[in-house]
Amino acid sequence: MRLSRAEYKEIVRCTEQLRPTRQCMKMLKDRFPNHSQSTLLSIFSLEYQKRTKRTISRHHAPDVIESHYQRYLSEAKAHPTAPVLLELANEVDLSPALMARIILERFLQGLDGEMPSKTVLNSMLKEPSLIPDQILAKNIYQCTINDCCYGPLVDCIKHAIGQEHEVLLRDKLNERNLSFLDENQLRAMGYDKTPDIILEVPVAVEGHIVHWIESKASFGDDHSHHTYLNEQFWSYWNRFGPGLVIYWYGFIGELDSQRDRGILLKDCFPTDIVTLCHATQQHRLPENHNKDNE
C-alpha cells in the first residue's frame, strides 16, 4: 500500500498514545479499516521502537529497576493470579517483553548474586517453564504473548514473515520464467553483502532497468528507508546496477524519488515486467566479489 505522507502522519498520530498490545492493534484497525492489519502493525512497530529508544535508558537505571522489581513482588504476592507484570509495563509505558526481561534479569541476579548470562536469560524468555518460580514464569509468558513489537515470539514471527515473502518473490520470478540467483547462492559464490535476488537477465519495470530485487516485509517510512539506502541499497546499486525494492506492507509514496538514479520502489511484485535482450543486456557479476574484506 502506497501512502501519501499526510495519510502516514495521520496513522502515526493515532499510534502515539497506544501500547504495544494486540488490543491496541485492534483499536488501530478499527480506526483505519481500509488499511491492512499488516501495514498498520508495521507502522506502529516502527513508531513504537523509535519511542522506546528515546525512553528505554531511564528504565535501566538501577533505582528504577529495583522499584519495578519490588513493585512486581508486592503485587504478585497480593494477586498471584493477576497479570501484574503486564499491567505494570502498561502503566509505566514500557514494552511488556522488555519489562519481562528487566524483571527476570533482576530475579536471576537475586538468586545467584551475579548478572545472568545472555544465554540463560534468552532461553528462559523463550521457554518460561525453565524459570524456577511459577508465578514469575506465568507473568513472563503473559508479557511475551501480549507484546506485538518486542520479544522472542515477535522475533520468530518477523523472521518467518521475512522468509515467507522471500519465497513468494522467488515463486513470482519462477512463474515468469526469469533466471536469477538468490541470496544463498550469492553467498556460496563469495558475496558477503547482497540483495535477495540478482537477475541473470535484467528486466524493465515501468521503463526502468532492474538488475536486482530486495524484499522487505515491512513498511517503508523515512527513517528505515534512508537507513536502508545508506547501508544497503546504494551499495547494491554501486556493485550490481539499478534495482527494485519491494516493501510488501507499503511505503510513503514521496520516498519513491530515486527512480532516475536507479532505485525503484514497489509495494507488490510488478505485473508489467519486460525481459531485456539477453545478448546485449545481460548483467555480469563483479569478478572481484571475494576481495571485499581483503
mmCIF file of C-alpha atoms in Angstrom:
data_model
loop_
_atom_site.group_PDB
_atom_site.id
_atom_site.type_symbol
_atom_site.label_atom_id
_atom_site.label_comp_id
_atom_site.label_asym_id
_atom_site.label_seq_id
_atom_site.Cartn_x
_atom_site.Cartn_y
_atom_site.Cartn_z
ATOM 1 C CA MET A 1 0.000 0.000 0.000
ATOM 2 C CA ARG A 2 1.437 3.306 -1.125
ATOM 3 C CA LEU A 3 0.509 6.041 1.360
ATOM 4 C CA SER A 4 0.836 9.774 0.983
ATOM 5 C CA ARG A 5 2.896 11.441 3.681
ATOM 6 C CA ALA A 6 -0.312 13.029 5.019
ATOM 7 C CA GLU A 7 -2.009 9.618 5.332
ATOM 8 C CA TYR A 8 1.062 8.198 7.041
ATOM 9 C CA LYS A 9 1.242 11.085 9.542
ATOM 10 C CA GLU A 10 -2.433 10.616 10.408
ATOM 11 C CA ILE A 11 -1.787 6.971 11.306
ATOM 12 C CA VAL A 12 1.326 7.931 13.292
ATOM 13 C CA ARG A 13 -0.655 10.481 15.314
ATOM 14 C CA CYS A 14 -3.098 7.759 16.293
ATOM 15 C CA THR A 15 -0.270 5.465 17.467
ATOM 16 C CA GLU A 16 1.253 7.993 19.855
ATOM 17 C CA GLN A 17 -0.866 7.006 22.854
ATOM 18 C CA LEU A 18 -1.142 3.292 22.071
ATOM 19 C CA ARG A 19 0.675 0.482 23.858
ATOM 20 C CA PRO A 20 2.278 -2.469 22.030
ATOM 21 C CA THR A 21 -0.582 -4.851 22.814
ATOM 22 C CA ARG A 22 -2.837 -6.791 20.488
ATOM 23 C CA GLN A 23 -5.871 -4.984 21.926
ATOM 24 C CA CYS A 24 -4.376 -1.652 20.840
ATOM 25 C CA MET A 25 -3.763 -3.038 17.377
ATOM 26 C CA LYS A 26 -7.453 -3.861 17.124
ATOM 27 C CA MET A 27 -8.249 -0.254 18.016
ATOM 28 C CA LEU A 28 -5.922 0.955 15.258
ATOM 29 C CA LYS A 29 -7.518 -1.368 12.723
ATOM 30 C CA ASP A 30 -10.989 -0.130 13.713
ATOM 31 C CA ARG A 31 -9.792 3.449 13.171
ATOM 32 C CA PHE A 32 -8.327 2.673 9.712
ATOM 33 C CA PRO A 33 -10.454 -0.166 8.287
ATOM 34 C CA ASN A 34 -9.238 0.382 4.717
ATOM 35 C CA HIS A 35 -5.612 -0.324 5.599
ATOM 36 C CA SER A 36 -4.325 -3.856 6.064
ATOM 37 C CA GLN A 37 -3.561 -5.151 9.548
ATOM 38 C CA SER A 38 -0.001 -5.918 8.436
ATOM 39 C CA THR A 39 0.616 -2.359 7.217
ATOM 40 C CA LEU A 40 -0.775 -0.836 10.426
ATOM 41 C CA LEU A 41 1.230 -3.206 12.627
ATOM 42 C CA SER A 42 4.421 -2.435 10.717
ATOM 43 C CA ILE A 43 3.891 1.327 11.032
ATOM 44 C CA PHE A 44 3.046 1.022 14.707
ATOM 45 C CA SER A 45 6.085 -1.206 15.386
ATOM 46 C CA LEU A 46 8.434 1.255 13.704
ATOM 47 C CA GLU A 47 6.979 4.193 15.642
ATOM 48 C CA TYR A 48 6.958 2.333 18.954
ATOM 49 C CA GLN A 49 10.596 1.306 18.510
ATOM 50 C CA LYS A 50 11.521 4.968 17.986
ATOM 51 C CA ARG A 51 9.610 5.870 21.139
ATOM 52 C CA THR A 52 11.312 3.088 23.089
ATOM 53 C CA LYS A 53 14.810 4.160 22.004
ATOM 54 C CA ARG A 54 14.090 7.619 23.410
ATOM 55 C CA THR A 55 12.921 6.347 26.813
ATOM 56 C CA ILE A 56 14.485 2.917 27.485
ATOM 57 C CA SER A 57 17.557 4.274 29.310
ATOM 58 C CA ARG A 58 15.501 5.524 32.232
ATOM 59 C CA HIS A 59 14.062 2.059 32.813
ATOM 60 C CA HIS A 60 17.587 0.620 33.079
ATOM 61 C CA ALA A 61 18.639 2.935 35.901
ATOM 62 C CA PRO A 62 19.432 0.724 38.959
ATOM 63 C CA ASP A 63 16.980 2.513 41.246
ATOM 64 C CA VAL A 64 14.186 2.260 38.664
ATOM 65 C CA ILE A 65 14.875 -1.453 38.094
ATOM 66 C CA GLU A 66 14.706 -2.052 41.830
ATOM 67 C CA SER A 67 11.488 -0.047 42.095
ATOM 68 C CA HIS A 68 9.893 -2.070 39.269
ATOM 69 C CA TYR A 69 11.059 -5.332 40.830
ATOM 70 C CA GLN A 70 9.802 -4.565 44.358
ATOM 71 C CA ARG A 71 6.521 -3.364 42.897
ATOM 72 C CA TYR A 72 6.187 -6.624 40.990
ATOM 73 C CA LEU A 73 6.955 -8.722 44.097
ATOM 74 C CA SER A 74 4.387 -6.849 46.155
ATOM 75 C CA GLU A 75 1.649 -7.046 43.518
ATOM 76 C CA ALA A 76 2.361 -10.689 42.697
ATOM 77 C CA LYS A 77 2.140 -11.634 46.375
ATOM 78 C CA ALA A 78 -1.157 -9.813 46.799
ATOM 79 C CA HIS A 79 -2.630 -11.007 43.473
ATOM 80 C CA PRO A 80 -0.865 -14.218 42.416
ATOM 81 C CA THR A 81 -3.263 -14.961 39.545
ATOM 82 C CA ALA A 82 -3.357 -11.438 38.083
ATOM 83 C CA PRO A 83 -1.185 -10.334 35.107
ATOM 84 C CA VAL A 84 0.661 -7.885 37.347
ATOM 85 C CA LEU A 85 3.806 -7.608 35.223
ATOM 86 C CA LEU A 86 1.809 -6.862 32.080
ATOM 87 C CA GLU A 87 -0.203 -4.227 33.921
ATOM 88 C CA LEU A 88 2.969 -2.686 35.344
ATOM 89 C CA ALA A 89 4.535 -2.479 31.877
ATOM 90 C CA ASN A 90 1.452 -0.717 30.506
ATOM 91 C CA GLU A 91 1.352 1.653 33.470
ATOM 92 C CA VAL A 92 4.956 2.842 33.025
ATOM 93 C CA ASP A 93 4.712 2.796 29.193
ATOM 94 C CA LEU A 94 7.304 0.083 28.604
ATOM 95 C CA SER A 95 7.108 -2.824 26.199
ATOM 96 C CA PRO A 96 5.799 -5.877 28.120
ATOM 97 C CA ALA A 97 8.569 -8.063 26.682
ATOM 98 C CA LEU A 98 11.252 -5.556 27.693
ATOM 99 C CA MET A 99 9.741 -5.280 31.170
ATOM 100 C CA ALA A 100 9.772 -9.086 31.393
ATOM 101 C CA ARG A 101 13.475 -9.113 30.507
ATOM 102 C CA ILE A 102 14.335 -6.491 33.147
ATOM 103 C CA ILE A 103 12.397 -8.265 35.907
ATOM 104 C CA LEU A 104 13.695 -11.733 35.033
ATOM 105 C CA GLU A 105 17.282 -10.464 34.957
ATOM 106 C CA ARG A 106 16.812 -8.898 38.414
ATOM 107 C CA PHE A 107 15.219 -12.114 39.726
ATOM 108 C CA LEU A 108 18.112 -14.269 38.500
ATOM 109 C CA GLN A 109 20.627 -11.808 39.876
ATOM 110 C CA GLY A 110 18.982 -12.186 43.274
ATOM 111 C CA LEU A 111 19.288 -15.977 43.107
ATOM 112 C CA ASP A 112 22.973 -16.184 42.199
ATOM 113 C CA GLY A 113 24.292 -12.827 43.304
ATOM 114 C CA GLU A 114 25.585 -12.023 39.830
ATOM 115 C CA MET A 115 24.263 -10.988 36.454
ATOM 116 C CA PRO A 116 22.910 -13.954 34.450
ATOM 117 C CA SER A 117 24.429 -14.754 31.076
ATOM 118 C CA LYS A 118 22.538 -13.701 27.957
ATOM 119 C CA THR A 119 22.265 -17.357 27.000
ATOM 120 C CA VAL A 120 20.451 -18.257 30.228
ATOM 121 C CA LEU A 121 18.288 -15.143 30.112
ATOM 122 C CA ASN A 122 17.256 -15.648 26.491
ATOM 123 C CA SER A 123 16.497 -19.343 26.985
ATOM 124 C CA MET A 124 14.159 -18.554 29.886
ATOM 125 C CA LEU A 125 12.420 -15.790 27.962
ATOM 126 C CA LYS A 126 11.851 -18.199 25.078
ATOM 127 C CA GLU A 127 10.767 -21.008 27.409
ATOM 128 C CA PRO A 128 9.324 -19.560 30.661
ATOM 129 C CA SER A 129 8.791 -23.059 32.098
ATOM 130 C CA LEU A 130 12.557 -23.024 32.814
ATOM 131 C CA ILE A 131 12.090 -20.193 35.330
ATOM 132 C CA PRO A 132 12.251 -21.613 38.899
ATOM 133 C CA ASP A 133 9.291 -19.512 40.057
ATOM 134 C CA GLN A 134 5.903 -20.435 38.626
ATOM 135 C CA ILE A 135 4.228 -17.090 39.251
ATOM 136 C CA LEU A 136 7.053 -15.198 37.576
ATOM 137 C CA ALA A 137 7.089 -17.735 34.729
ATOM 138 C CA LYS A 138 3.381 -17.121 34.129
ATOM 139 C CA ASN A 139 3.889 -13.343 34.158
ATOM 140 C CA ILE A 140 6.803 -13.566 31.735
ATOM 141 C CA TYR A 141 4.686 -15.707 29.407
ATOM 142 C CA GLN A 142 1.794 -13.217 29.557
ATOM 143 C CA CYS A 143 4.126 -10.344 28.657
ATOM 144 C CA THR A 144 5.614 -12.263 25.748
ATOM 145 C CA ILE A 145 2.350 -13.261 24.096
ATOM 146 C CA ASN A 146 0.753 -9.824 24.555
ATOM 147 C CA ASP A 147 3.614 -7.806 23.063
ATOM 148 C CA CYS A 148 3.361 -7.148 19.316
ATOM 149 C CA CYS A 149 6.654 -5.245 18.954
ATOM 150 C CA TYR A 150 9.327 -6.940 21.078
ATOM 151 C CA GLY A 151 10.245 -10.330 22.493
ATOM 152 C CA PRO A 152 11.134 -13.840 21.287
ATOM 153 C CA LEU A 153 7.677 -14.534 19.849
ATOM 154 C CA VAL A 154 7.739 -11.354 17.763
ATOM 155 C CA ASP A 155 11.294 -12.144 16.609
ATOM 156 C CA CYS A 156 10.193 -15.583 15.410
ATOM 157 C CA ILE A 157 7.139 -14.170 13.636
ATOM 158 C CA LYS A 158 9.185 -11.443 11.897
ATOM 159 C CA HIS A 159 11.768 -13.979 10.752
ATOM 160 C CA ALA A 160 9.068 -16.307 9.420
ATOM 161 C CA ILE A 161 7.285 -13.452 7.604
ATOM 162 C CA GLY A 162 10.553 -12.320 6.052
ATOM 163 C CA GLN A 163 11.270 -15.848 4.834
ATOM 164 C CA GLU A 164 7.711 -16.209 3.550
ATOM 165 C CA HIS A 165 7.991 -13.091 1.382
ATOM 166 C CA GLU A 166 11.386 -14.138 0.024
ATOM 167 C CA VAL A 167 9.805 -17.443 -1.013
ATOM 168 C CA LEU A 168 6.889 -15.523 -2.547
ATOM 169 C CA LEU A 169 9.336 -13.399 -4.540
ATOM 170 C CA ARG A 170 11.179 -16.461 -5.850
ATOM 171 C CA ASP A 171 7.865 -18.087 -6.802
ATOM 172 C CA LYS A 172 6.803 -14.976 -8.733
ATOM 173 C CA LEU A 173 10.093 -14.943 -10.613
ATOM 174 C CA ASN A 174 9.801 -18.646 -11.438
ATOM 175 C CA GLU A 175 6.240 -18.108 -12.702
ATOM 176 C CA ARG A 176 7.628 -15.549 -15.154
ATOM 177 C CA ASN A 177 10.497 -17.898 -16.119
ATOM 178 C CA LEU A 178 13.046 -15.302 -15.045
ATOM 179 C CA SER A 179 16.527 -16.638 -14.355
ATOM 180 C CA PHE A 180 18.039 -15.433 -11.066
ATOM 181 C CA LEU A 181 20.459 -16.079 -8.236
ATOM 182 C CA ASP A 182 19.151 -15.827 -4.683
ATOM 183 C CA GLU A 183 20.960 -14.676 -1.560
ATOM 184 C CA ASN A 184 22.113 -18.172 -0.561
ATOM 185 C CA GLN A 185 23.580 -18.850 -3.994
ATOM 186 C CA LEU A 186 25.360 -15.496 -3.983
ATOM 187 C CA ARG A 187 26.858 -16.142 -0.546
ATOM 188 C CA ALA A 188 28.097 -19.527 -1.745
ATOM 189 C CA MET A 189 29.857 -17.632 -4.544
ATOM 190 C CA GLY A 190 31.669 -15.459 -2.005
ATOM 191 C CA TYR A 191 29.473 -12.384 -1.701
ATOM 192 C CA ASP A 192 29.065 -11.032 1.811
ATOM 193 C CA LYS A 193 26.518 -8.251 1.210
ATOM 194 C CA THR A 194 23.920 -8.920 -1.438
ATOM 195 C CA PRO A 195 20.301 -8.173 -2.341
ATOM 196 C CA ASP A 196 17.817 -11.014 -2.073
ATOM 197 C CA ILE A 197 17.788 -11.555 -5.838
ATOM 198 C CA ILE A 198 20.185 -10.902 -8.710
ATOM 199 C CA LEU A 199 18.545 -11.258 -12.113
ATOM 200 C CA GLU A 200 20.782 -13.112 -14.543
ATOM 201 C CA VAL A 201 18.984 -11.298 -17.357
ATOM 202 C CA PRO A 202 17.837 -7.782 -16.398
ATOM 203 C CA VAL A 203 14.245 -6.633 -16.831
ATOM 204 C CA ALA A 204 12.448 -3.334 -17.311
ATOM 205 C CA VAL A 205 9.771 -2.251 -14.838
ATOM 206 C CA GLU A 206 7.750 0.864 -15.689
ATOM 207 C CA GLY A 207 10.506 1.863 -18.100
ATOM 208 C CA HIS A 208 13.335 1.396 -15.578
ATOM 209 C CA ILE A 209 16.042 -1.273 -15.862
ATOM 210 C CA VAL A 210 16.249 -3.656 -12.882
ATOM 211 C CA HIS A 211 19.235 -5.910 -12.168
ATOM 212 C CA TRP A 212 18.420 -6.859 -8.579
ATOM 213 C CA ILE A 213 15.416 -7.092 -6.226
ATOM 214 C CA GLU A 214 15.314 -6.617 -2.467
ATOM 215 C CA SER A 215 12.349 -7.928 -0.441
ATOM 216 C CA LYS A 216 11.293 -6.012 2.685
ATOM 217 C CA ALA A 217 8.414 -7.485 4.696
ATOM 218 C CA SER A 218 7.796 -4.138 6.380
ATOM 219 C CA PHE A 219 6.517 -0.627 5.786
ATOM 220 C CA GLY A 220 8.968 1.868 4.308
ATOM 221 C CA ASP A 221 8.986 5.014 6.437
ATOM 222 C CA ASP A 222 11.507 7.859 6.269
ATOM 223 C CA HIS A 223 13.900 6.544 8.902
ATOM 224 C CA SER A 224 14.000 2.917 7.803
ATOM 225 C CA HIS A 225 14.188 3.734 4.080
ATOM 226 C CA HIS A 226 17.035 6.218 4.447
ATOM 227 C CA THR A 227 18.872 3.727 6.663
ATOM 228 C CA TYR A 228 18.435 1.013 4.039
ATOM 229 C CA LEU A 229 19.564 3.423 1.292
ATOM 230 C CA ASN A 230 22.792 4.209 3.107
ATOM 231 C CA GLU A 231 23.542 0.728 4.426
ATOM 232 C CA GLN A 232 22.250 -1.486 1.614
ATOM 233 C CA PHE A 233 20.604 -0.079 -1.495
ATOM 234 C CA TRP A 234 23.330 2.311 -2.705
ATOM 235 C CA SER A 235 25.894 -0.421 -2.110
ATOM 236 C CA TYR A 236 23.853 -2.794 -4.283
ATOM 237 C CA TRP A 237 23.467 -0.083 -6.939
ATOM 238 C CA ASN A 238 27.202 0.600 -6.942
ATOM 239 C CA ARG A 239 28.043 -3.084 -7.361
ATOM 240 C CA PHE A 240 25.188 -4.503 -9.445
ATOM 241 C CA GLY A 241 23.492 -1.541 -11.110
ATOM 242 C CA PRO A 242 19.889 -0.267 -10.787
ATOM 243 C CA GLY A 243 17.376 -2.323 -8.821
ATOM 244 C CA LEU A 244 13.931 -2.717 -7.314
ATOM 245 C CA VAL A 245 12.887 -2.692 -3.644
ATOM 246 C CA ILE A 246 9.556 -4.271 -2.716
ATOM 247 C CA TYR A 247 8.071 -3.004 0.560
ATOM 248 C CA TRP A 248 5.333 -5.619 0.856
ATOM 249 C CA TYR A 249 3.465 -3.654 3.545
ATOM 250 C CA GLY A 250 3.655 -0.347 1.729
ATOM 251 C CA PHE A 251 5.724 2.822 1.908
ATOM 252 C CA ILE A 252 5.439 6.599 1.922
ATOM 253 C CA GLY A 253 4.872 7.466 -1.724
ATOM 254 C CA GLU A 254 7.165 10.507 -1.653
ATOM 255 C CA LEU A 255 10.124 8.231 -0.884
ATOM 256 C CA ASP A 256 9.963 6.776 -4.391
ATOM 257 C CA SER A 257 12.159 9.624 -5.629
ATOM 258 C CA GLN A 258 15.297 7.786 -6.731
ATOM 259 C CA ARG A 259 13.961 6.123 -9.889
ATOM 260 C CA ASP A 260 16.109 8.181 -12.240
ATOM 261 C CA ARG A 261 19.162 7.328 -10.129
ATOM 262 C CA GLY A 262 18.401 3.607 -10.260
ATOM 263 C CA ILE A 263 16.322 2.567 -7.231
ATOM 264 C CA LEU A 264 12.641 1.813 -7.821
ATOM 265 C CA LEU A 265 10.095 1.214 -5.033
ATOM 266 C CA LYS A 266 7.004 -1.010 -5.287
ATOM 267 C CA ASP A 267 4.529 -2.447 -2.775
ATOM 268 C CA CYS A 268 3.958 -5.685 -4.715
ATOM 269 C CA PHE A 269 5.553 -7.811 -7.398
ATOM 270 C CA PRO A 270 5.361 -5.815 -10.657
ATOM 271 C CA THR A 271 2.968 -7.042 -13.325
ATOM 272 C CA ASP A 272 4.488 -5.161 -16.257
ATOM 273 C CA ILE A 273 7.925 -6.793 -16.364
ATOM 274 C CA VAL A 274 9.691 -6.726 -19.732
ATOM 275 C CA THR A 275 12.690 -9.017 -20.176
ATOM 276 C CA LEU A 276 15.565 -7.278 -21.888
ATOM 277 C CA CYS A 277 17.617 -8.787 -24.728
ATOM 278 C CA HIS A 278 19.927 -11.462 -23.306
ATOM 279 C CA ALA A 279 22.569 -10.885 -25.925
ATOM 280 C CA THR A 280 23.064 -7.196 -25.232
ATOM 281 C CA GLN A 281 21.786 -6.523 -21.721
ATOM 282 C CA GLN A 282 22.856 -9.416 -19.516
ATOM 283 C CA HIS A 283 24.404 -8.070 -16.363
ATOM 284 C CA ARG A 284 27.681 -9.588 -15.236
ATOM 285 C CA LEU A 285 28.549 -10.084 -11.605
ATOM 286 C CA PRO A 286 31.737 -8.360 -10.497
ATOM 287 C CA GLU A 287 34.787 -10.579 -10.829
ATOM 288 C CA ASN A 288 36.406 -9.466 -7.566
ATOM 289 C CA HIS A 289 33.466 -10.309 -5.305
ATOM 290 C CA ASN A 290 35.623 -12.286 -2.845
ATOM 291 C CA LYS A 291 38.039 -9.381 -2.350
ATOM 292 C CA ASP A 292 35.611 -7.250 -0.327
ATOM 293 C CA ASN A 293 37.235 -7.831 3.039
ATOM 294 C CA GLU A 294 40.872 -8.011 1.913
#
